[in-house]
Coordinates of C-alpha atoms in Angstrom, one line a residue:
Chain A
M1 CA 0.0 0.0 0.0
S2 CA 1.2 3.5 -0.9
S3 CA 2.3 5.6 2.0
Q4 CA 0.3 8.6 0.8
V5 CA -2.9 6.7 1.1
D6 CA -5.2 7.8 4.0
L7 CA -6.7 4.5 5.0
T8 CA -9.5 6.2 6.9
K9 CA -10.7 7.8 3.7
V10 CA -10.2 5.3 0.8
K11 CA -11.6 6.3 -2.6
P12 CA -11.4 4.5 -6.0
Y13 CA -8.3 4.9 -8.0
G14 CA -8.3 5.6 -11.8
D15 CA -5.3 7.5 -13.1
T16 CA -4.2 9.4 -10.0
L17 CA -4.7 8.8 -6.3
N18 CA -8.2 9.7 -4.9
D19 CA -9.6 10.7 -8.3
G20 CA -12.5 8.5 -7.5
R21 CA -12.8 7.2 -11.1
M22 CA -15.0 4.1 -11.5
Q23 CA -16.2 2.1 -14.5
F24 CA -19.8 0.9 -14.7
S25 CA -21.5 -1.6 -17.0
F26 CA -25.2 -2.4 -16.9
T27 CA -28.4 -2.8 -18.9
L28 CA -31.6 -0.8 -18.9
P29 CA -34.9 -2.1 -20.3
V30 CA -35.3 0.9 -22.7
P31 CA -34.8 1.1 -26.5
F32 CA -31.3 2.1 -27.8
G33 CA -30.9 5.9 -28.5
D34 CA -30.0 9.2 -27.0
E35 CA -32.8 9.0 -24.5
A36 CA -31.4 5.7 -23.3
D37 CA -27.9 7.3 -22.8
E38 CA -29.5 10.1 -20.9
A39 CA -31.5 7.7 -18.6
A40 CA -28.2 5.8 -17.8
K41 CA -26.5 9.1 -17.0
Q42 CA -29.4 10.2 -14.7
L43 CA -29.2 6.9 -12.9
L44 CA -25.5 7.4 -12.2
I45 CA -26.2 10.9 -10.8
K46 CA -28.8 9.4 -8.5
M47 CA -26.2 6.9 -7.4
G48 CA -24.0 9.8 -6.3
I49 CA -21.6 9.6 -9.2
E50 CA -20.1 12.9 -10.4
E51 CA -19.4 13.8 -14.0
P52 CA -20.9 10.6 -15.4
S53 CA -20.2 9.9 -19.1
I54 CA -21.6 7.1 -21.2
V55 CA -18.7 6.0 -23.3
Y56 CA -20.4 3.1 -25.0
S57 CA -23.9 1.9 -25.6
E58 CA -25.2 -1.0 -27.6
D59 CA -28.6 -2.1 -28.8
L60 CA -29.4 -5.5 -27.2
G61 CA -32.6 -5.8 -29.3
V62 CA -36.1 -6.2 -27.9
G63 CA -36.0 -2.7 -26.4
Y64 CA -33.0 -3.2 -24.2
T65 CA -29.7 -1.2 -24.1
F66 CA -26.3 -2.0 -22.7
F67 CA -24.0 0.7 -21.4
T68 CA -20.4 1.2 -20.3
A69 CA -19.9 4.4 -18.3
Y70 CA -17.3 6.3 -16.3
G71 CA -17.8 8.6 -13.4
K72 CA -16.3 10.0 -10.2
C73 CA -17.2 8.5 -6.8
Q74 CA -17.6 11.1 -4.0
H75 CA -17.7 8.6 -1.2
T76 CA -15.0 7.2 1.0
V77 CA -14.7 4.2 3.3
D78 CA -12.7 3.9 6.5
Y79 CA -10.5 0.9 5.7
S80 CA -8.7 1.0 9.0
S81 CA -11.9 0.3 11.0
I82 CA -12.9 -2.8 8.9
E83 CA -12.9 -6.1 10.6
V84 CA -13.9 -9.2 8.7
P85 CA -14.2 -12.5 10.6
K86 CA -12.0 -15.1 8.9
V87 CA -11.3 -18.7 9.6
D88 CA -8.7 -18.3 12.3
V89 CA -6.3 -21.1 11.6
E90 CA -2.8 -21.3 10.1
I91 CA -3.3 -22.7 6.6
M92 CA -0.9 -25.6 5.9
D93 CA -0.3 -27.0 2.4
K94 CA -1.2 -30.6 1.4
Y95 CA 2.1 -32.0 2.9
G96 CA 1.8 -29.9 6.0
V97 CA -1.7 -31.3 6.6
E98 CA -0.6 -34.9 5.9
D99 CA 2.3 -34.5 8.5
F100 CA -0.1 -33.0 11.0
I101 CA -2.5 -36.0 10.7
K102 CA 0.4 -38.4 11.1
E103 CA 1.8 -36.6 14.1
H104 CA -1.3 -35.5 16.0
I105 CA -4.3 -37.6 14.9
K106 CA -2.6 -40.9 14.0
R107 CA -5.7 -42.3 12.1
D108 CA -7.5 -41.5 8.9
V109 CA -9.7 -38.4 8.9
V110 CA -13.1 -38.9 7.3
I111 CA -14.7 -36.0 5.4
V112 CA -18.0 -36.4 3.6
G113 CA -19.1 -33.7 1.2
A114 CA -21.9 -32.9 -1.2
C115 CA -23.8 -30.1 -3.0
T116 CA -27.1 -30.4 -1.2
G117 CA -30.8 -29.7 -1.8
T118 CA -31.9 -28.8 -5.3
D119 CA -28.5 -27.4 -6.3
A120 CA -27.0 -29.3 -9.2
H121 CA -23.7 -27.4 -9.4
T122 CA -20.8 -29.7 -8.5
V123 CA -18.2 -27.1 -9.3
G124 CA -17.6 -26.0 -5.7
I125 CA -17.6 -29.4 -4.0
D126 CA -15.5 -30.9 -6.8
A127 CA -12.9 -28.1 -6.4
I128 CA -12.5 -29.1 -2.8
M129 CA -12.9 -32.8 -2.9
N130 CA -11.8 -34.2 -6.3
M131 CA -8.3 -35.6 -6.7
K132 CA -7.3 -33.2 -9.4
G133 CA -8.5 -30.2 -7.4
F134 CA -8.7 -26.7 -8.8
D135 CA -6.3 -24.1 -10.0
G136 CA -3.2 -26.1 -9.0
H137 CA -4.5 -27.0 -5.6
Y138 CA -5.1 -30.8 -5.2
G139 CA -8.4 -31.9 -3.7
L140 CA -8.9 -33.8 -0.5
E141 CA -9.1 -37.2 -2.3
R142 CA -5.4 -36.9 -3.0
Y143 CA -4.4 -36.3 0.6
H144 CA -2.8 -39.2 2.5
G145 CA -4.6 -39.7 5.8
I146 CA -7.9 -38.2 4.6
E147 CA -10.7 -40.4 3.4
A148 CA -12.8 -38.0 1.3
I149 CA -16.2 -39.0 0.0
N150 CA -17.8 -36.7 -2.5
M151 CA -21.5 -37.6 -2.9
G152 CA -22.1 -35.2 -5.8
S153 CA -25.0 -32.9 -6.3
Q154 CA -28.7 -32.7 -5.4
V155 CA -28.0 -34.7 -2.3
P156 CA -30.8 -34.5 0.2
N157 CA -29.5 -33.3 3.6
E158 CA -30.8 -36.5 5.3
E159 CA -28.8 -38.7 2.9
L160 CA -25.6 -36.7 3.5
I161 CA -26.1 -37.1 7.3
A162 CA -26.9 -40.8 7.0
K163 CA -23.7 -41.3 5.1
A164 CA -21.7 -39.3 7.7
I165 CA -23.2 -41.5 10.5
E166 CA -22.5 -44.7 8.6
L167 CA -18.8 -43.7 8.1
N168 CA -18.4 -42.1 11.5
A169 CA -17.3 -39.0 9.7
D170 CA -15.2 -36.3 11.4
A171 CA -16.5 -33.5 9.2
I172 CA -19.3 -32.7 6.7
V173 CA -18.7 -30.2 3.9
V174 CA -21.7 -28.7 2.3
S175 CA -21.5 -26.7 -0.9
Q176 CA -24.1 -24.2 -2.1
V177 CA -23.8 -22.5 -5.4
V178 CA -27.4 -21.6 -6.3
T179 CA -28.6 -18.8 -4.1
Q180 CA -31.7 -17.5 -5.8
K181 CA -34.3 -16.2 -3.3
D182 CA -31.9 -17.3 -0.6
V183 CA -32.7 -21.0 -1.1
H184 CA -29.2 -21.9 0.2
I185 CA -30.0 -20.3 3.6
L186 CA -33.0 -22.5 4.3
N187 CA -31.2 -25.6 3.0
L188 CA -28.3 -24.9 5.3
T189 CA -30.4 -24.3 8.4
N190 CA -32.4 -27.4 7.7
M191 CA -29.1 -29.3 7.7
I192 CA -28.1 -27.9 11.1
E193 CA -31.6 -28.6 12.6
L194 CA -31.4 -32.2 11.4
I195 CA -28.0 -32.7 12.8
E196 CA -29.1 -31.3 16.2
A197 CA -32.2 -33.5 16.1
E198 CA -29.9 -36.5 15.5
G199 CA -27.8 -35.5 18.5
L200 CA -24.7 -35.3 16.3
R201 CA -23.8 -31.6 16.6
D202 CA -21.0 -32.0 19.2
K203 CA -19.5 -35.0 17.4
I204 CA -19.1 -33.5 13.9
I205 CA -17.3 -30.6 12.3
L206 CA -19.7 -28.7 10.0
I207 CA -18.5 -26.6 7.2
C208 CA -20.3 -24.7 4.4
G209 CA -18.9 -23.2 1.3
G210 CA -19.9 -21.3 -1.8
P211 CA -19.7 -18.0 -3.7
R212 CA -22.1 -16.3 -1.3
I213 CA -20.9 -17.9 1.9
N214 CA -18.5 -16.3 4.4
H215 CA -17.3 -17.0 7.9
E216 CA -19.6 -14.5 9.5
L217 CA -22.7 -16.0 7.8
A218 CA -21.5 -19.5 8.9
K219 CA -21.9 -18.3 12.5
E220 CA -25.4 -17.1 12.0
L221 CA -26.3 -20.4 10.3
G222 CA -24.7 -22.4 13.1
Y223 CA -21.8 -23.9 11.2
D224 CA -18.2 -24.1 12.5
A225 CA -16.7 -22.5 9.4
G226 CA -17.7 -20.9 6.1
F227 CA -15.5 -20.7 3.1
G228 CA -16.1 -18.3 0.3
P229 CA -14.4 -17.7 -3.1
K230 CA -10.6 -18.2 -3.4
T231 CA -10.4 -20.9 -0.8
Y232 CA -9.1 -24.4 -1.7
A233 CA -8.8 -27.9 -0.2
E234 CA -5.9 -27.0 2.0
H235 CA -8.1 -24.3 3.8
V236 CA -10.8 -26.9 4.5
A237 CA -8.3 -29.5 5.5
S238 CA -6.2 -27.2 7.8
F239 CA -9.4 -26.2 9.6
V240 CA -10.7 -29.7 10.0
V241 CA -7.5 -31.3 11.3
N242 CA -7.0 -28.4 13.8
Q243 CA -10.6 -28.7 15.0
I244 CA -10.2 -32.4 15.5
V245 CA -7.3 -31.7 17.9
D246 CA -8.8 -28.6 19.5
R247 CA -12.2 -30.4 20.1
N248 CA -10.5 -33.5 21.3
M249 CA -12.0 -35.7 18.6
I250 CA -8.9 -37.8 18.1
Chain B
M1 CA -47.8 -8.6 29.3
L2 CA -45.7 -11.4 28.2
I3 CA -43.4 -11.3 31.2
E4 CA -46.2 -12.2 33.6
R5 CA -46.6 -15.5 31.9
I6 CA -42.9 -16.2 32.3
I7 CA -41.5 -15.0 35.6
N8 CA -41.4 -17.5 38.5
K9 CA -42.5 -20.3 36.1
Y10 CA -39.6 -20.7 33.7
K11 CA -35.9 -20.4 34.0
T12 CA -34.9 -20.4 30.3
I13 CA -37.1 -19.4 27.3
S14 CA -36.4 -19.4 23.6
I15 CA -37.7 -17.1 20.9
V16 CA -37.9 -19.0 17.6
G17 CA -39.0 -17.8 14.2
M18 CA -40.9 -19.3 11.3
A19 CA -38.6 -17.4 9.0
K20 CA -36.2 -14.5 8.8
N21 CA -38.0 -11.1 9.3
A22 CA -40.8 -12.7 11.3
G23 CA -40.1 -10.3 14.2
K24 CA -37.9 -12.2 16.6
T25 CA -35.8 -9.3 17.6
V26 CA -38.7 -6.9 18.1
T27 CA -40.3 -9.6 20.3
L28 CA -37.0 -9.8 22.2
N29 CA -36.9 -6.0 22.7
A30 CA -40.5 -6.0 24.0
L31 CA -39.6 -8.7 26.4
L32 CA -36.4 -6.9 27.6
D33 CA -38.5 -3.7 28.2
E34 CA -41.1 -5.6 30.2
A35 CA -38.5 -7.4 32.2
Y36 CA -36.8 -4.1 33.1
E37 CA -40.1 -2.6 34.3
S38 CA -40.8 -5.8 36.4
Q39 CA -37.2 -5.7 37.7
V40 CA -36.4 -9.1 36.3
T41 CA -32.7 -9.7 35.6
I42 CA -32.3 -11.1 32.1
G43 CA -29.6 -13.3 30.8
L44 CA -29.5 -12.8 27.1
T45 CA -27.9 -14.8 24.2
S46 CA -28.6 -15.9 20.7
I47 CA -27.8 -18.9 18.6
G48 CA -27.6 -16.6 15.5
R49 CA -26.6 -13.0 15.3
D50 CA -28.7 -10.1 16.6
G51 CA -28.5 -6.4 16.9
E52 CA -26.5 -5.5 13.8
R53 CA -28.0 -2.7 11.9
Q54 CA -28.1 -4.5 8.6
D55 CA -29.1 -8.1 8.0
L56 CA -26.3 -10.3 6.7
V57 CA -28.6 -12.3 4.4
T58 CA -31.1 -9.8 3.1
Q59 CA -29.3 -6.5 3.6
T60 CA -32.4 -5.1 5.2
E61 CA -32.5 -2.8 8.2
K62 CA -32.8 -4.7 11.5
P63 CA -33.9 -3.6 14.9
M64 CA -31.1 -2.9 17.4
I65 CA -31.0 -4.4 20.9
Y66 CA -31.0 -2.2 23.9
V67 CA -29.8 -3.7 27.2
Y68 CA -30.4 -2.3 30.7
E69 CA -28.0 -2.2 33.6
G70 CA -27.6 -5.5 35.4
T71 CA -28.5 -7.6 32.3
L72 CA -26.2 -10.5 31.6
V73 CA -25.2 -11.2 28.0
A74 CA -23.3 -14.0 26.3
T75 CA -21.8 -12.8 23.0
S76 CA -18.7 -13.4 20.9
E77 CA -15.4 -11.6 21.7
S78 CA -15.5 -9.5 18.5
L79 CA -19.0 -8.2 19.2
F80 CA -18.3 -7.7 22.9
Q81 CA -15.6 -5.1 22.0
M82 CA -17.9 -3.3 19.6
S83 CA -20.8 -2.9 22.0
D84 CA -22.2 0.5 22.8
A85 CA -23.3 -0.7 26.3
K86 CA -20.5 -0.9 28.9
L87 CA -19.9 -4.4 30.1
E88 CA -18.0 -6.1 32.9
V89 CA -16.4 -9.4 31.9
M90 CA -17.8 -12.2 34.1
E91 CA -16.3 -15.2 32.2
I92 CA -14.5 -16.0 29.0
T93 CA -15.8 -19.4 28.0
D94 CA -14.2 -22.1 25.9
F95 CA -17.0 -22.0 23.4
H96 CA -15.7 -21.1 20.0
T97 CA -17.7 -19.6 17.2
P98 CA -16.5 -18.3 13.8
M99 CA -16.7 -14.8 15.5
G100 CA -14.5 -15.7 18.4
K101 CA -14.9 -17.1 21.9
I102 CA -18.1 -16.6 23.8
V103 CA -17.8 -14.0 26.6
I104 CA -20.3 -13.6 29.4
G105 CA -20.7 -10.0 30.5
K106 CA -22.8 -7.9 32.9
V107 CA -24.1 -4.5 31.7
I108 CA -22.7 -1.7 33.8
F109 CA -23.9 1.1 31.7
P110 CA -27.0 0.6 29.4
G111 CA -26.8 0.8 25.6
Y112 CA -27.0 -1.0 22.3
I113 CA -25.4 -4.4 21.9
Q114 CA -24.8 -7.1 19.3
I115 CA -25.4 -10.7 20.3
A116 CA -23.8 -13.8 18.7
G117 CA -23.9 -16.6 21.3
P118 CA -23.0 -20.2 21.0
S119 CA -24.3 -21.9 17.9
R120 CA -24.7 -25.4 19.4
N121 CA -27.6 -26.5 21.6
S122 CA -25.3 -28.1 24.2
E123 CA -23.3 -24.9 24.6
I124 CA -26.5 -22.8 24.8
M125 CA -27.6 -25.0 27.7
S126 CA -24.4 -24.5 29.7
T127 CA -24.2 -20.8 28.8
A128 CA -27.7 -20.4 30.2
E129 CA -26.7 -22.1 33.4
K130 CA -23.6 -19.9 33.8
M131 CA -25.7 -16.8 33.3
R132 CA -28.2 -18.0 36.0
D133 CA -25.2 -18.5 38.3
F134 CA -24.2 -14.9 37.7
G135 CA -27.6 -13.8 38.9
A136 CA -30.0 -13.9 35.9
N137 CA -33.6 -14.6 36.9
L138 CA -34.6 -15.5 33.4
V139 CA -32.4 -16.5 30.4
V140 CA -33.7 -15.6 27.0
V141 CA -32.3 -17.5 23.9
D142 CA -33.0 -15.7 20.7
G143 CA -33.2 -17.8 17.5
A144 CA -31.6 -17.6 14.1
I145 CA -33.4 -17.5 10.7
D146 CA -35.9 -20.3 10.8
R147 CA -34.0 -22.6 13.3
K148 CA -36.3 -24.1 15.9
T149 CA -34.2 -26.7 17.8
T150 CA -33.7 -24.3 20.8
A151 CA -37.4 -24.7 21.5
S152 CA -36.7 -28.4 22.4
P153 CA -37.7 -28.9 26.1
S154 CA -34.2 -30.4 26.6
I155 CA -32.8 -26.9 25.9
T156 CA -35.4 -24.3 27.0
D157 CA -38.4 -24.5 29.3
A158 CA -40.8 -22.5 27.2
T159 CA -41.0 -20.9 23.8
I160 CA -42.3 -17.9 21.9
L161 CA -43.0 -18.4 18.2
S162 CA -42.5 -15.4 15.9
T163 CA -44.3 -15.5 12.5
G164 CA -45.4 -13.0 9.9
A165 CA -46.4 -12.0 6.4
V166 CA -42.9 -13.0 5.2
L167 CA -44.0 -16.6 5.1
S168 CA -46.2 -16.1 2.0
R169 CA -47.9 -13.4 0.0
D170 CA -51.1 -15.3 0.6
M171 CA -52.5 -14.8 4.1
Q172 CA -54.2 -18.1 4.2
T173 CA -51.0 -19.9 3.3
A174 CA -49.1 -18.0 6.0
I175 CA -51.7 -18.8 8.6
T176 CA -51.8 -22.5 7.6
K177 CA -48.0 -22.8 8.0
T178 CA -48.1 -21.2 11.4
V179 CA -51.1 -23.2 12.7
Y180 CA -49.3 -26.4 11.6
Q181 CA -46.1 -25.4 13.4
V182 CA -48.1 -24.7 16.6
A183 CA -49.9 -28.0 16.2
L184 CA -46.5 -29.8 16.0
F185 CA -45.3 -27.9 19.1
N186 CA -48.5 -29.0 21.0
L187 CA -48.3 -32.5 19.7
E188 CA -49.8 -35.1 22.1
K189 CA -47.5 -36.5 24.7
T190 CA -47.4 -40.2 25.3
E191 CA -48.7 -40.9 28.8
D192 CA -47.9 -44.6 28.7
V193 CA -45.6 -45.1 31.7
S194 CA -43.9 -48.2 30.4
I195 CA -43.1 -46.5 27.1
R196 CA -41.6 -43.5 29.0
A197 CA -39.4 -45.8 31.1
I198 CA -38.1 -47.6 28.1
A199 CA -37.6 -44.3 26.2
D200 CA -35.2 -43.0 28.8
Q201 CA -32.8 -45.9 28.2
A202 CA -33.3 -45.8 24.4
I203 CA -32.4 -42.1 24.3
R204 CA -29.3 -42.6 26.6
N205 CA -28.0 -45.4 24.4
N206 CA -29.2 -43.8 21.1
E207 CA -31.1 -46.9 20.2
I208 CA -34.1 -47.1 17.9
T209 CA -36.3 -49.4 19.9
V210 CA -39.4 -51.4 18.9
I211 CA -41.9 -52.1 21.8
G212 CA -44.2 -55.1 21.6
E213 CA -44.4 -58.2 23.7
T214 CA -40.7 -57.8 23.9
V215 CA -38.5 -54.7 23.7
K216 CA -36.0 -54.8 20.9
A217 CA -33.3 -52.3 20.0
L218 CA -32.6 -52.3 16.2
D219 CA -29.1 -52.6 14.9
I220 CA -29.1 -49.2 13.1
K221 CA -27.5 -45.9 14.1
T222 CA -30.1 -43.6 12.7
A223 CA -33.6 -43.6 11.3
L224 CA -32.4 -41.5 8.3
N225 CA -32.6 -43.7 5.2
A226 CA -33.7 -46.6 7.4
G227 CA -37.5 -46.5 7.0
H228 CA -37.5 -49.9 5.3
T229 CA -35.5 -51.5 8.1
I230 CA -37.8 -50.0 10.7
G231 CA -40.9 -51.1 8.9
A232 CA -39.5 -54.6 8.6
A233 CA -38.9 -54.8 12.3
L234 CA -42.5 -54.1 13.1
K235 CA -44.5 -57.3 13.9
D236 CA -48.1 -58.2 14.8
D237 CA -47.6 -57.5 18.4
S238 CA -45.7 -54.2 18.0
T239 CA -47.3 -51.2 19.7
A240 CA -44.6 -48.5 19.6
I241 CA -41.4 -47.5 18.0
L242 CA -39.0 -45.1 19.8
L243 CA -36.8 -42.8 17.8
P244 CA -34.0 -41.0 19.8
G245 CA -33.2 -38.8 16.8
S246 CA -35.1 -37.3 13.9
L247 CA -38.2 -38.3 12.1
V248 CA -38.3 -37.2 8.4
T249 CA -40.9 -37.7 5.7
K250 CA -38.8 -40.3 3.9
T251 CA -38.5 -42.5 7.0
V252 CA -42.3 -42.5 7.4
M253 CA -42.9 -43.1 3.7
D254 CA -40.5 -46.0 3.6
M255 CA -41.9 -47.5 6.8
I256 CA -45.5 -47.5 5.6
K257 CA -44.5 -48.9 2.2
T258 CA -42.8 -51.9 3.9
N259 CA -45.9 -53.5 5.5
H260 CA -49.2 -52.6 7.3
H261 CA -48.0 -53.0 10.9
Y262 CA -47.5 -49.2 11.2
K263 CA -51.3 -49.0 11.7
H264 CA -51.2 -50.4 15.2
V265 CA -47.9 -48.7 16.1
T266 CA -47.3 -45.3 17.7
V267 CA -44.1 -43.6 16.5
V268 CA -42.6 -41.8 19.5
V269 CA -40.1 -39.0 19.1
R270 CA -38.4 -36.9 21.9
D271 CA -40.1 -33.7 20.9
A272 CA -41.5 -31.7 18.0
T273 CA -38.1 -30.2 17.0
R274 CA -37.1 -33.7 15.8
I275 CA -39.9 -33.8 13.3
F276 CA -39.2 -32.8 9.7
I277 CA -42.4 -33.4 7.9
D278 CA -44.2 -30.7 6.0
Y279 CA -47.9 -30.0 6.3
K280 CA -49.1 -31.9 3.2
D281 CA -47.2 -35.0 4.0
W282 CA -48.5 -34.8 7.6
I283 CA -52.1 -34.8 6.4
Y284 CA -51.4 -37.7 4.1
F285 CA -49.8 -39.7 6.9
E286 CA -52.7 -38.9 9.2
K287 CA -55.2 -40.2 6.6
L288 CA -53.2 -43.5 6.4
G289 CA -53.4 -43.9 10.1
V290 CA -49.9 -43.0 11.1
R291 CA -49.7 -42.0 14.8
I292 CA -46.9 -39.8 16.0
K293 CA -46.5 -38.7 19.6
V294 CA -43.8 -37.0 21.6
L295 CA -42.2 -37.7 25.0
D296 CA -42.1 -34.0 25.9
S297 CA -44.3 -31.3 24.5
I298 CA -43.2 -27.7 24.0
N299 CA -44.5 -25.0 26.3
L300 CA -45.6 -22.5 23.8
L301 CA -46.3 -19.2 25.5
A302 CA -47.4 -17.0 22.7
V303 CA -47.3 -16.4 19.0
T304 CA -46.0 -12.9 17.9
I305 CA -46.9 -11.6 14.4
N306 CA -45.3 -9.2 12.0
P307 CA -48.0 -8.3 9.4
T308 CA -45.4 -6.7 7.1
A309 CA -42.9 -8.5 4.8
P310 CA -39.6 -7.0 3.7
E311 CA -40.6 -7.5 0.1
G312 CA -43.0 -4.6 0.7
Y313 CA -46.4 -6.4 0.9
Y314 CA -48.5 -6.5 4.1
F315 CA -51.6 -8.2 5.6
D316 CA -54.5 -6.4 7.1
R317 CA -53.4 -6.2 10.7
E318 CA -56.8 -6.9 12.4
S319 CA -58.0 -9.7 10.2
Y320 CA -54.6 -11.5 10.2
K321 CA -54.4 -11.4 14.0
N322 CA -58.0 -12.4 14.5
Q323 CA -57.9 -15.3 12.1
L324 CA -54.8 -16.6 13.6
A325 CA -56.2 -16.2 17.1
F326 CA -59.3 -18.1 16.0
Y327 CA -57.3 -21.1 14.9
L328 CA -54.9 -21.0 17.8
K329 CA -57.8 -20.8 20.4
D330 CA -56.3 -20.1 23.9
L331 CA -52.8 -19.1 22.7
P332 CA -52.1 -15.4 22.9
V333 CA -51.4 -13.8 19.5
I334 CA -49.5 -10.6 19.9
D335 CA -48.8 -8.0 17.1
V336 CA -45.4 -6.8 18.1
M337 CA -45.2 -4.3 15.3
S338 CA -48.1 -2.1 16.5

């Protein structure tokens, strides 16, 4: 970070510090033309953007227009006062996790994962569980000392829990990608309620993940951890093995 | 007043909601004000997150929570430091949440506070006990989203249910859902002494148990995905099946498909928070002659309503309240938003 930056008043950067320059792209349901450009401009002014300019607009057909615009943001945020709850554990790489298991747990760690409810998108759970992993980060199936079971997508919560009970799993990993009308929230709370009803909550580590999940939300939902974008198998694995030791689940 | 129905009767109560934005926090604030007027020392915690200005899920405005002097609160470390009320630390517990350890504090100077207590039922129970030891006359456990397990009689002694227009744009649908939830909470308790005696052991050992001329524990760890096994274990002489864990639609469905013995068997669960059957399936099972009873019923104190939904629509206050009150008979229905 530049030393000239006042972290209590952070503004967007365009060409020079604190010029507030921002780029926008959006669509309005109005026909292409000068009136459309003017509508887009007025909208930006209402958003508190100074000197808005519509630099590009395109007819999307059927009476819709797409815009690219620039403008100056007048607002600032106090970066120094921001505190985002994060998974508070030292992230080890694959080999670090494997050594940790060998040294402290001395048995296989069982992790069951699925994309639950109506959600059919395996991309998240596969990135964490599958052997090949994602973006150069191997998945849990490849870890020595971890038995990883990926049940796939559209798995009902009760089947995921039944599997975890059958295998005496240490952790359950739930992925939720589809979030329309907050369907993921109800699916995630249903999972917790079932686990409590089964009397399992103290015996199992519960993790949720997905593009709209974060650690703070995980707390509200009743999970032990929440992993958002840019987290990989080693994040999940580091958290699970540490919890097993901290919670005396060895 | 709500508090009159509570003080000297219950030590720990829960507020649970049918959904987000059903008015749990408003109900809590009303209760805190009443308790202050009646000089009842409250111990306050939440399984979710309360008192932040903006909702984490819906980004809508949320009511803040104001605590009076002497109130005990259990909240996470990070929120403890952010509180506007001045607190004295009573105990730093070992309970971890994603927002830090749970700290129990006593309000020295009143103000607004954010609450994020333990997320697990077992930790809620022991936190409640600690707050009572520090002098709370009544512990209030606020719920999260649509979670209802804290209403379990094994966790709290009595419950307030918050509901509202948020459940459905159609008032009748919203009322039906609420009336069904209340019916579940009030589900008939099995009075059979022998069943209750056997149930104690079945719960302790986590054994799914069939009662007939003999008592037999099944060799399964959960009823989930095991409806066929349970159905097959029912015989001519079976009278009851005890489930220490949950009862979901699929378990019942598989059980009744296996054979006809379910017709003379009572399915006994610990309490209504273990039941995961929606209204339509419940009606269907009832028609087929499935009998479900509980060991402990839930002491439902009142239903609070919020006639406005965050999506912008609302019900007619009076007719919503009156219709709900009509179906719920003796149970008080309180409009917390008026």
